[in-house]
XYZ file of C-alpha atoms in Angstrom:
570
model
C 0.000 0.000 0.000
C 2.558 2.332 1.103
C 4.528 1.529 -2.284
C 1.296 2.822 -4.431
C 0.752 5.706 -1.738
C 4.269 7.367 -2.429
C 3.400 7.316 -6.568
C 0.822 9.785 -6.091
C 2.894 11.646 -2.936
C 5.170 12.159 -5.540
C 2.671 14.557 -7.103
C 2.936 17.009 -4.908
C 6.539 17.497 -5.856
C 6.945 16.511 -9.331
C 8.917 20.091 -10.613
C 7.685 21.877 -7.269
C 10.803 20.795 -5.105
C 11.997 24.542 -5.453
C 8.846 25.973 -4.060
C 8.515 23.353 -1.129
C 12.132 23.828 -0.040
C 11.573 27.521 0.043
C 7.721 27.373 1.728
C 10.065 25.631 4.322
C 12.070 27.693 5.045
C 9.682 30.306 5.402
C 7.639 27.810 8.610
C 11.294 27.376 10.148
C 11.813 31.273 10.001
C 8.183 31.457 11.323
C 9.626 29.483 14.111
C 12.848 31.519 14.696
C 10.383 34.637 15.098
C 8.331 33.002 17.961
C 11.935 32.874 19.749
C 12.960 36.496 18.468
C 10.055 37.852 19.933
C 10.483 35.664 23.460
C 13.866 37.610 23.887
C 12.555 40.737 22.710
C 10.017 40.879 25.442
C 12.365 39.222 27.776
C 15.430 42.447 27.046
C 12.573 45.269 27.504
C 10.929 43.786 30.901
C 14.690 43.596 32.040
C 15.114 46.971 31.188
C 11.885 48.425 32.566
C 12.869 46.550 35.555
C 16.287 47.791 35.867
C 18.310 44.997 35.606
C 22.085 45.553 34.974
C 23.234 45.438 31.315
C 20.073 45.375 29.908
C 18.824 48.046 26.655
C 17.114 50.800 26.770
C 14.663 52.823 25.413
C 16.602 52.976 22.028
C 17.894 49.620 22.544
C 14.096 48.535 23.036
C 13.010 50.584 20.130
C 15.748 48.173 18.098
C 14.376 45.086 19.022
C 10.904 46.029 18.065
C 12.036 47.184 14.265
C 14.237 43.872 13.852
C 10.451 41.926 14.942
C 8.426 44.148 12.484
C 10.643 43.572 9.679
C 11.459 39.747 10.091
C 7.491 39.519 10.334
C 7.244 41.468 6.808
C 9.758 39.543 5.408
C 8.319 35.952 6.677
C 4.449 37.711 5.361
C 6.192 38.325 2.383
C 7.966 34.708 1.381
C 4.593 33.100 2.819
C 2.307 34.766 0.252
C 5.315 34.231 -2.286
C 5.712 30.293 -1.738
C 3.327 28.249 -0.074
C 0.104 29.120 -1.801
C 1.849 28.361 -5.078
C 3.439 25.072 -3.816
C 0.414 23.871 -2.576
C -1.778 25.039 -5.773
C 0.655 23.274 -8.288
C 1.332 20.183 -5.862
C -2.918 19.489 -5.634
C -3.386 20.432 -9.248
C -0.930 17.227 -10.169
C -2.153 14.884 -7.783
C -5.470 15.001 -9.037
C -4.294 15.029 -12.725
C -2.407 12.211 -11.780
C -5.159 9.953 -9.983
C -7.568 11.337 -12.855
C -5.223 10.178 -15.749
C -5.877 6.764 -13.637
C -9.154 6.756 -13.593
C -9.652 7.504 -17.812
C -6.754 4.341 -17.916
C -9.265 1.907 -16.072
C -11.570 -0.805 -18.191
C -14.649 -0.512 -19.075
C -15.431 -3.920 -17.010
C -13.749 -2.697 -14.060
C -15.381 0.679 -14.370
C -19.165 -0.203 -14.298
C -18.586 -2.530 -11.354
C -18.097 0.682 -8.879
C -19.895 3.257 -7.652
C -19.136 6.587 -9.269
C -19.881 8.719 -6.009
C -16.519 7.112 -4.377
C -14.273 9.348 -7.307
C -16.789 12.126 -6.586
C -15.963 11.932 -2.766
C -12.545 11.342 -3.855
C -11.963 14.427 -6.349
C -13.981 16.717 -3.870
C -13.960 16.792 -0.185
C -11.248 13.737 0.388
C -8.886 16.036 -1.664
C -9.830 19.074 0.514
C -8.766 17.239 3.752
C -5.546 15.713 1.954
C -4.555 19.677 0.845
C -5.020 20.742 4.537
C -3.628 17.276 6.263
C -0.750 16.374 3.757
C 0.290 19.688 2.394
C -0.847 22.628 4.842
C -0.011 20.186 7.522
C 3.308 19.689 6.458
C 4.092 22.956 7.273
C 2.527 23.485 10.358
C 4.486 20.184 11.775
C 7.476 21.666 10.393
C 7.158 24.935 12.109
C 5.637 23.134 15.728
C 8.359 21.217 15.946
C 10.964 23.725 15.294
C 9.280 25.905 17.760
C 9.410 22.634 20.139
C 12.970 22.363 20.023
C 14.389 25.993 19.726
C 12.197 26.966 22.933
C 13.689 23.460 24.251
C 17.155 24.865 23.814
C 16.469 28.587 24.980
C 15.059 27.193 28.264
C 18.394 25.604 28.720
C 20.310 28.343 27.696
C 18.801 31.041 30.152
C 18.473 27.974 32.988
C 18.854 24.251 33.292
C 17.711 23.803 36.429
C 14.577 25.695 35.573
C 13.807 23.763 32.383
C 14.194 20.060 34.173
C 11.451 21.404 36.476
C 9.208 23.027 33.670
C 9.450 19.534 31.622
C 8.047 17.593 34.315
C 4.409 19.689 34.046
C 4.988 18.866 29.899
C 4.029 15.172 30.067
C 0.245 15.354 30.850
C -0.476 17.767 27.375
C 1.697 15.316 25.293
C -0.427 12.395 26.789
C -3.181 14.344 26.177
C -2.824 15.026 22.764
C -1.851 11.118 21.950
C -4.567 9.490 23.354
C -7.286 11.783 21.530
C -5.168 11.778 18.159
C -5.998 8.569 17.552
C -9.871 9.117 18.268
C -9.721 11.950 15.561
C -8.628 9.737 13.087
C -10.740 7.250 13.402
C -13.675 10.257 13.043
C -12.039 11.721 10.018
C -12.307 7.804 8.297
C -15.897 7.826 9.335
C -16.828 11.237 8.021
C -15.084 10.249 4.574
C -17.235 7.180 4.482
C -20.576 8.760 5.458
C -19.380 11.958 3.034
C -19.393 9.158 -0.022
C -22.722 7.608 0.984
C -23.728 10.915 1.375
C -22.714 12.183 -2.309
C -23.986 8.647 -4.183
C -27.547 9.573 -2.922
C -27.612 12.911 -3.900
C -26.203 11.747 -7.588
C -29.311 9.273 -7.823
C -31.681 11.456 -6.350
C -31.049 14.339 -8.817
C -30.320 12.025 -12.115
C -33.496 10.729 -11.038
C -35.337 13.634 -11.015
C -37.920 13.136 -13.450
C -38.657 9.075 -12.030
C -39.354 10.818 -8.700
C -42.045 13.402 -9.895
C -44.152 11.174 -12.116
C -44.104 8.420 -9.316
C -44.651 11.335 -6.846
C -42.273 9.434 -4.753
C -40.886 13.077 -3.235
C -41.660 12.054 0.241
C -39.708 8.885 0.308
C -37.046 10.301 -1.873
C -36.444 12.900 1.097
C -36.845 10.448 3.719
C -33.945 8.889 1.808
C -31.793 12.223 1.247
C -32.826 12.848 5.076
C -31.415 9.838 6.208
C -27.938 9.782 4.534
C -27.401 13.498 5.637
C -28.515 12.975 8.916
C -25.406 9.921 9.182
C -23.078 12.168 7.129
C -23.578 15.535 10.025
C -23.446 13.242 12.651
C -20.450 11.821 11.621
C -19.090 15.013 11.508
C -20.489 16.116 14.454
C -18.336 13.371 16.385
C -15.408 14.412 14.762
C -15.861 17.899 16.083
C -16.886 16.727 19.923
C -13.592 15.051 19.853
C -11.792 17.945 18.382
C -13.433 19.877 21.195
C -12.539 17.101 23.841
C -8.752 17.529 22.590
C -8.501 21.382 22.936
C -10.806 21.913 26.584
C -8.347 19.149 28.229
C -5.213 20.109 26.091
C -6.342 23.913 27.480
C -6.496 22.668 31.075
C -3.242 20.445 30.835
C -1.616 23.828 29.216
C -2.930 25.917 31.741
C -1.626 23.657 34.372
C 2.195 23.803 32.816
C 2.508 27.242 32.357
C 1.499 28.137 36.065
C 3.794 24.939 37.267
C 6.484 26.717 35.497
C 6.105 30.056 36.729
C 5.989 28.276 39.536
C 9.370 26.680 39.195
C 10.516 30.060 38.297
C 9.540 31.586 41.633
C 10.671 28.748 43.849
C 13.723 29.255 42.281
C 13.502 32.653 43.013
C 12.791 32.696 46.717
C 15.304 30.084 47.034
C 18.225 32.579 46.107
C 18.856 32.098 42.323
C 19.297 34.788 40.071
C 16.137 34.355 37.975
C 14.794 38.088 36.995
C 11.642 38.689 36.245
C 12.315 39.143 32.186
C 13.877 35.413 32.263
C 10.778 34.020 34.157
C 8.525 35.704 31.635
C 10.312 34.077 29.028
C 10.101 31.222 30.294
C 6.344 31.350 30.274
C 6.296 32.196 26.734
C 8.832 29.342 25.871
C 6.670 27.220 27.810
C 3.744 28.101 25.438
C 5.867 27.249 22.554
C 6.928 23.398 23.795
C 3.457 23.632 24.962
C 1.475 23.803 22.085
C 3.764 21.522 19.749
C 2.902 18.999 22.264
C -0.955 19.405 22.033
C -1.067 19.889 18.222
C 1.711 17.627 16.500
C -0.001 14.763 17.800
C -3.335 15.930 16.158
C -1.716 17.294 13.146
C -0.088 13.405 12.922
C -3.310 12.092 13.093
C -5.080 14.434 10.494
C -1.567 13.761 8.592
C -1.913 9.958 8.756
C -6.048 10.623 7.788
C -4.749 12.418 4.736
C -2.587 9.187 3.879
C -5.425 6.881 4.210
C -7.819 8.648 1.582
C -4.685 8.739 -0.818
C -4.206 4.854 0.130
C -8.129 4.382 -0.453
C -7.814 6.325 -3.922
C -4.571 4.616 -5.189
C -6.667 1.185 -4.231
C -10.020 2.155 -5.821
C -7.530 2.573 -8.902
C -5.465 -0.339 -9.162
C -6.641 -2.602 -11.732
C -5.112 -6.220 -11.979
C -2.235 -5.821 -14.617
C -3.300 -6.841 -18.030
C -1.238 -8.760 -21.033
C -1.146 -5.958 -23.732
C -2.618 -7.852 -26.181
C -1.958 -8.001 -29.814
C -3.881 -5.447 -31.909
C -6.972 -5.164 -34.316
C -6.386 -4.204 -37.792
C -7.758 -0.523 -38.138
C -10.487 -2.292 -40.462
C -12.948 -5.569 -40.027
C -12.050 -7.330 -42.947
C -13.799 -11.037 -41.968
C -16.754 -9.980 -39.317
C -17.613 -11.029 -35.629
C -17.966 -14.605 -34.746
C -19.641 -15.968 -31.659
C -18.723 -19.544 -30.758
C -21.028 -21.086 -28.141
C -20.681 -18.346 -25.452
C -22.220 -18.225 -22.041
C -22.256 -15.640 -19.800
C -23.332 -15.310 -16.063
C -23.862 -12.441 -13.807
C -21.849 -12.903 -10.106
C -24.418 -13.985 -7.956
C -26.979 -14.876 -10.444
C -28.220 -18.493 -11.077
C -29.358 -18.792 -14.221
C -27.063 -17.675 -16.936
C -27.430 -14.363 -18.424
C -26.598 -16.027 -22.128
C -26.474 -19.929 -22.757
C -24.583 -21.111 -25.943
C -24.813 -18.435 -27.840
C -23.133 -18.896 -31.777
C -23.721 -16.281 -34.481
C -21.703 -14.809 -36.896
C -22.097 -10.843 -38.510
C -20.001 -10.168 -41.687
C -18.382 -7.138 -41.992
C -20.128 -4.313 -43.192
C -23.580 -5.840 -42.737
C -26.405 -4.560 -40.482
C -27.846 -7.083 -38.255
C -30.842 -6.208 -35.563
C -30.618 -8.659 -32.116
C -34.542 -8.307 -30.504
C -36.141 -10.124 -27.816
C -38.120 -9.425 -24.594
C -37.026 -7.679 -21.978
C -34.149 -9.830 -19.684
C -33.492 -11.557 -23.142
C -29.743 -10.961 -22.787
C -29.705 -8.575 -25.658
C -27.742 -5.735 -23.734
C -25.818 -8.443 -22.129
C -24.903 -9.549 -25.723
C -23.151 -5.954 -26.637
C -21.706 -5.639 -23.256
C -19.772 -8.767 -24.088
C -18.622 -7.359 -27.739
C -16.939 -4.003 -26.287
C -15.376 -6.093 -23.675
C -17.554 -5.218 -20.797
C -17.608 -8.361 -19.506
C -14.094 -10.911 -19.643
C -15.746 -13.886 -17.674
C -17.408 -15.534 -20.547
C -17.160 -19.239 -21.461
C -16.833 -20.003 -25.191
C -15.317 -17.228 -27.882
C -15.693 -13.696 -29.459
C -13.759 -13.260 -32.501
C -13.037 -10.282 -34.355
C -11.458 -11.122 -37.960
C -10.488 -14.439 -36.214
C -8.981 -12.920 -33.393
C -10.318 -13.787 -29.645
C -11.524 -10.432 -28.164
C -9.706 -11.800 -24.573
C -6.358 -11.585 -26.470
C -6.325 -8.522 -27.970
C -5.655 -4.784 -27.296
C -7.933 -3.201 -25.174
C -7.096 0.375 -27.137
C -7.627 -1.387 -30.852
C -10.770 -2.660 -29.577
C -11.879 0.882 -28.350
C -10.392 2.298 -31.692
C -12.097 -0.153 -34.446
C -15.990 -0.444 -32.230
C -18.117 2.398 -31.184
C -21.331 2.263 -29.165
C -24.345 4.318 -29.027
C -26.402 3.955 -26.228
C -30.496 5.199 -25.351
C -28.552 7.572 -23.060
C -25.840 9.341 -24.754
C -23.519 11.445 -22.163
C -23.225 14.764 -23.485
C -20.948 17.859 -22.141
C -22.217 21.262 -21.490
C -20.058 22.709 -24.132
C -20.581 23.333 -27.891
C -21.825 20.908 -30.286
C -19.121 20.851 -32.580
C -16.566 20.312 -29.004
C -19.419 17.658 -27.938
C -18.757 15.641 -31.841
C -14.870 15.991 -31.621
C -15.178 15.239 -27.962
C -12.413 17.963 -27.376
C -10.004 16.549 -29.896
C -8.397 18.495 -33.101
C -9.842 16.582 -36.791
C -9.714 18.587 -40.262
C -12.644 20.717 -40.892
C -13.525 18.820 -43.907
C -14.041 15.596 -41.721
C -16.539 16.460 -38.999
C -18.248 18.266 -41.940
C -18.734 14.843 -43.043
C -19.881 13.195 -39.763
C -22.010 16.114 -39.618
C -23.525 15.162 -43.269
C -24.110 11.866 -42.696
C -25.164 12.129 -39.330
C -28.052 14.216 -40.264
C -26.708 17.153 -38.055
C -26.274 19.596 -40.986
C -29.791 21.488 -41.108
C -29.208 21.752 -36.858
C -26.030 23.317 -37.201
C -26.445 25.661 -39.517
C -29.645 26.736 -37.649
C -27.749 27.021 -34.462
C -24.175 27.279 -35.446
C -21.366 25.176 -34.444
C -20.563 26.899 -31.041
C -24.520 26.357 -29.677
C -24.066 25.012 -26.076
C -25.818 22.123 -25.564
C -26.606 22.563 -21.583
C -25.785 20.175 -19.196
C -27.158 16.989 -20.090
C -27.553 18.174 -23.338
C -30.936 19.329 -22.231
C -30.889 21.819 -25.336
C -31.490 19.176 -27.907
C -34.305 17.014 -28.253
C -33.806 13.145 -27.415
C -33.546 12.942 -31.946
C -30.842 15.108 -32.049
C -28.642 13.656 -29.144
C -28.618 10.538 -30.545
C -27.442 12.111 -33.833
C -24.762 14.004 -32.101
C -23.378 10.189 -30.415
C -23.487 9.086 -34.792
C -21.276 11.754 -35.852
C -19.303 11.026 -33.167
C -18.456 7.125 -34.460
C -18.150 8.411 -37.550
C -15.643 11.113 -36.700
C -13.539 8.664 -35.077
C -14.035 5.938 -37.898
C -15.530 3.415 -36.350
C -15.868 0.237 -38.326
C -18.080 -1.132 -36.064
C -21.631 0.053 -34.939
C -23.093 -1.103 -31.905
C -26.650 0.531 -31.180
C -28.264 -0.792 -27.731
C -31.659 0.743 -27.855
C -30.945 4.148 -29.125
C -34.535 5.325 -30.331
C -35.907 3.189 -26.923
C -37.230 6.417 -25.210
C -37.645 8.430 -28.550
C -41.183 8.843 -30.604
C -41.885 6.904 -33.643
C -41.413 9.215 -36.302
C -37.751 10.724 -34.824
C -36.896 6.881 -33.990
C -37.506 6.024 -37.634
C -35.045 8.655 -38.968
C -32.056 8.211 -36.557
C -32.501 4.022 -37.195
C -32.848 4.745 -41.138
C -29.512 7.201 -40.695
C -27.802 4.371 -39.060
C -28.929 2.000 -41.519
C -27.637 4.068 -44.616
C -24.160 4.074 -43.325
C -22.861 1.625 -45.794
C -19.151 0.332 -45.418
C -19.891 -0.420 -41.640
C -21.119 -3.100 -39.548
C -24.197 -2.436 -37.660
C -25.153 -4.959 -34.806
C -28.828 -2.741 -33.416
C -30.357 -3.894 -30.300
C -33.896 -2.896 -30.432
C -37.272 -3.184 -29.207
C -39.216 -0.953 -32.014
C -40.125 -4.167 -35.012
C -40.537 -1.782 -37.970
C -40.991 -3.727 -40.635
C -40.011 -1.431 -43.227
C -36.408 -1.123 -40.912
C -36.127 -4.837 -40.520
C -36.321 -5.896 -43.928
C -33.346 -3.513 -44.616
C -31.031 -5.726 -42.072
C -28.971 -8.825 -43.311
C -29.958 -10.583 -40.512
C -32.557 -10.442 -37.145
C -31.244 -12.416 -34.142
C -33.946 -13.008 -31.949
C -33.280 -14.007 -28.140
C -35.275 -15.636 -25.374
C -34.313 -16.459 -22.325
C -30.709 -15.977 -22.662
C -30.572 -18.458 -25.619
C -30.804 -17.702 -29.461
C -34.296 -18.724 -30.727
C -34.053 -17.989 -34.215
C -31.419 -16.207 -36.427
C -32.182 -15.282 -40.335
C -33.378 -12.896 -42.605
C -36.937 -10.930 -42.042
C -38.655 -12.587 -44.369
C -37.114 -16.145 -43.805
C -38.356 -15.839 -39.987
C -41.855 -14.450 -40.908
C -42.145 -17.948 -43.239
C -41.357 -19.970 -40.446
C -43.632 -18.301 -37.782
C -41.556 -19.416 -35.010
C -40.635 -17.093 -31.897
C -39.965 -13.783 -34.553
C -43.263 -14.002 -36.117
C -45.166 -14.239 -32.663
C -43.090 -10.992 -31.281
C -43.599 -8.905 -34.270
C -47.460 -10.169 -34.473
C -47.634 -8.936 -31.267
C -45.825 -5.382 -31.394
C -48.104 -4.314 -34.469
């Protein structure tokens, strides 16, 4: 774990070594101030007091310029460095673990839950920036102020500081038995925070389910209930934040006064303590103090930080794959099915059950069936969605568990009834962000049927989020020119025109159907004859298991299992 952990540590500091080292140095000289300013204050109480040899009121007014300006100049190199350290350091590390996340298989993919990257990417990496960067720093400048106070004490008085160190060990203990505690709450608060996020994702992509079923009420019981665990999650974590500073307060309290104490023992007992050097000493003891509460807590929140970058760098590791050889850029042969079955984890019956067909290249073939027929199933297994499959998938001869994940990806596209579409401009949401020659996506466009849109709404036309500004006709035209752009030379279509109406479900299917060169594999529950008969072959499904496989008019003879669905649907 730790091995993965210090890949994406590594991050922080790829090219940014320069700024750390110098944010660094600027908590260190943060540190050195603290102890500037304890013998400032100890040099003018000296001298208001009238001890021998000490400044002043020029020698006073000295010591208070050489404080201003070493606090301008630390201001100055804290504004300079840090900010920009930290900025660059969080921008990579999420780069990084989002460069991961594109890299990850489709089959690995839809097995998770997409609110654990959204917890991951938001307020995980919010408490990583302030544990593992911001508190990087602040341990850096505690436990220089820990030590130089440790060594000023000894300087001014030995005897003094043995004393003093005795009242130190209750706020250390202190702060190390509730560090732990906080830790523990910052791990709960992540978990309940991802819980937290995954309902609100469902609740609002399920908007429109929730007001037709008028299921508001238990839709905000369910919101209720996951923010309710979520605050009191974090509600814990701040009682034991509060718990850690009242006692750390009292134990600090309680040190401080023992020391002055010390200090005056010491005094009455005939030692030359004056009263500058036992106010120092109460401001040292502030300084080894309040290392001793916080470093322990600032561990913790450190170690916190560590696990969500563990729990990230886990939720990304995917089992190493052979590279596989590649597809040729062009189907040459076809697709080939040789008695596959396929079952879901945790499922009984099989999801598919010896299923053997074969689609030539550049052929259009339709796969129908009732619903739970496996048809979805079917296309899941020919982008590689699935791996677990008993039997073989062959492209041009080639089984699909051997080959290149990318070539795949390159030669196959898919259009789904939900196409995922940017808020950005619909020429950006056709290119998908990528550079292609004019003359190309002007072709896409053509044969996509996007033409009479664009040049209605022009090229840079946002298309909202969702892509709520086009009708359900047009987004599913956008997701064509998008294959085509890319050159796919396979088609696969799982129930694009499902939630569109007849008439705009006719054109996009006779679009895709007119794309000659290209093979089409549609899955599809509209039977339109006049569609149908235009496909080289119908597979029809049932249960998992192909029930017939032909021509439209070769099924319709035999009246088997085809005829009796399409009777039906007319």
């Amino acid at each position: 774990m730790k091995s993965k952990r210090k890949e994406y540590i590594a991050q922080f500091y790829r090219g940014n070594r320069g700024m750390f080292l110098l944010a660094a140095l600027t908590a260190l000289l943060t540190s050195g101030l603290h102890l500037v300013i304890a013998r400032a204050l100890q040099q003018m109480i000296d001298g208001i007091s009238g001890v021998p040899g000490a400044p002043g009121l020029a020698g006073m007014a000295g010591w208070i310029a050489a404080v201003l300006a070493l606090i301008l100049l630390i201001q100055a190199m804290e504004y300079s460095f840090q900010p920009r350290f930290i900025q660059k350091g969080m921008q990579q590390y999420k780069e990084y673990a989002f460069g991961k996340l594109t890299r990850k298989s489709l089959e690995s993919f839809d097995q998770e839950a997409s609110a654990r990257y959204l917890a991951a990417f938001s307020r995980d990496a919010e408490t990583i920036e302030a544990g593992c960067l911001e508190g990087r720093f602040q341990l850096l400048t505690s436990a220089a102020d820990f030590i130089g106070a440790l060594v000023m004490m000894l300087l001014y008085s030995p005897v003094m500081t043995g004393i003093s160190c005795a009242f130190f060990i209750l706020p250390a203990g202190v702060s190390l038995l509730m560090g732990r505690r906080i830790q523990q709450a910052e791990r709960q608060v992540s978990q309940k925070n991802e819980t937290f996020t995954a309902t609100l994702k469902d609740s609002l992509g399920g908007f429109s389910v929730m007001k037709s079923f008028r299921a508001e009420g238990p839709i905000q019981a369910l919101f209720a209930g996951s923010n309710r665990a979520m605050e009191q999650a974090k509600c814990q974590k701040r009682r034991q934040v509060i718990a850690l500073g009242t006692l750390a307060s009292l134990a600090g309290v309680l040190a401080q006064l023992g020391t002055f104490w010390a200090g005056a023992w010491l005094a009455f007992s005939g030692a030359r303590i004056t009263p500058g050097v036992l106010i120092v000493f109460i401001n040292l003891a502030a300084y080894v103090i309040e290392p001793l509460q916080v470093i322990p807590e600032r561990l913790a929140a450190l170690r916190a930080a560590e696990g969500l970058i563990d729990k990230l760098a886990d939720a990304l590791e995917e089992p190493a794959r052979q590279p596989g050889t590649p597809l040729p850029d062009r189907l040459r042969q076809g697709i080939e099915l040789r008695d596959v079955c396929f079952s879901y984890k945790g499922e009984s019956r099989p999801a598919l059950e010896h299923i053997s067909a074969r689609f030539e290249a550049g052929g259009c073939y339709a796969v129908v069936g009732g619903s739970g027929s496996g048809k979805s199933t079917l296309l899941g297994l020919l982008t590689a969605g699935r791996r677990n499959y008993s039997g073989e998938i062959l492209y041009d001869g080639r089984e699909l568990k051997t080959v290149s994940i990318e070539s795949l990806y390159d030669l196959v596209g898919l259009i789904q009834q939900k196409v995922f579409l940017f808020d950005a401009s619909i020429r950006d949401n056709i290119t998908l962000f990528r550079d292609f020659p004019q003359e190309q996506v002007e072709q896409a466009v053509q044969k996509a049927g996007l033409a009479a849109l664009i040049e209605a709404r022009g090229p840079a036309y946002r298309c909202g989020e969702n892509g709520r500004g086009l009708s359900g006709g047009e987004q599913q035209r956008v997701a064509i020119a998008r294959s085509l752009l890319k050159q796919s030379q396979v088609l696969l279509v799982d129930e694009a025109t499902a939630a569109l109406d007849p008439a705009t479900a006719r054109q996009v299917t006779l679009s895709i159907l007119e794309l000659a060169g290209i093979t089409r594999i549609l899955v599809t529950h509209r039977l339109d004859e006049t569609l149908l008969r235009r496909c080289d072959g119908i597979l029809a499904l049932k249960d998992g298991r192909i029930a017939e496989f032909g021509a439209f008019d070769q099924l319709m003879a035999s009246k088997g299992y085809f005829y009796s669905l399409f009777t039906v649907t007319q």
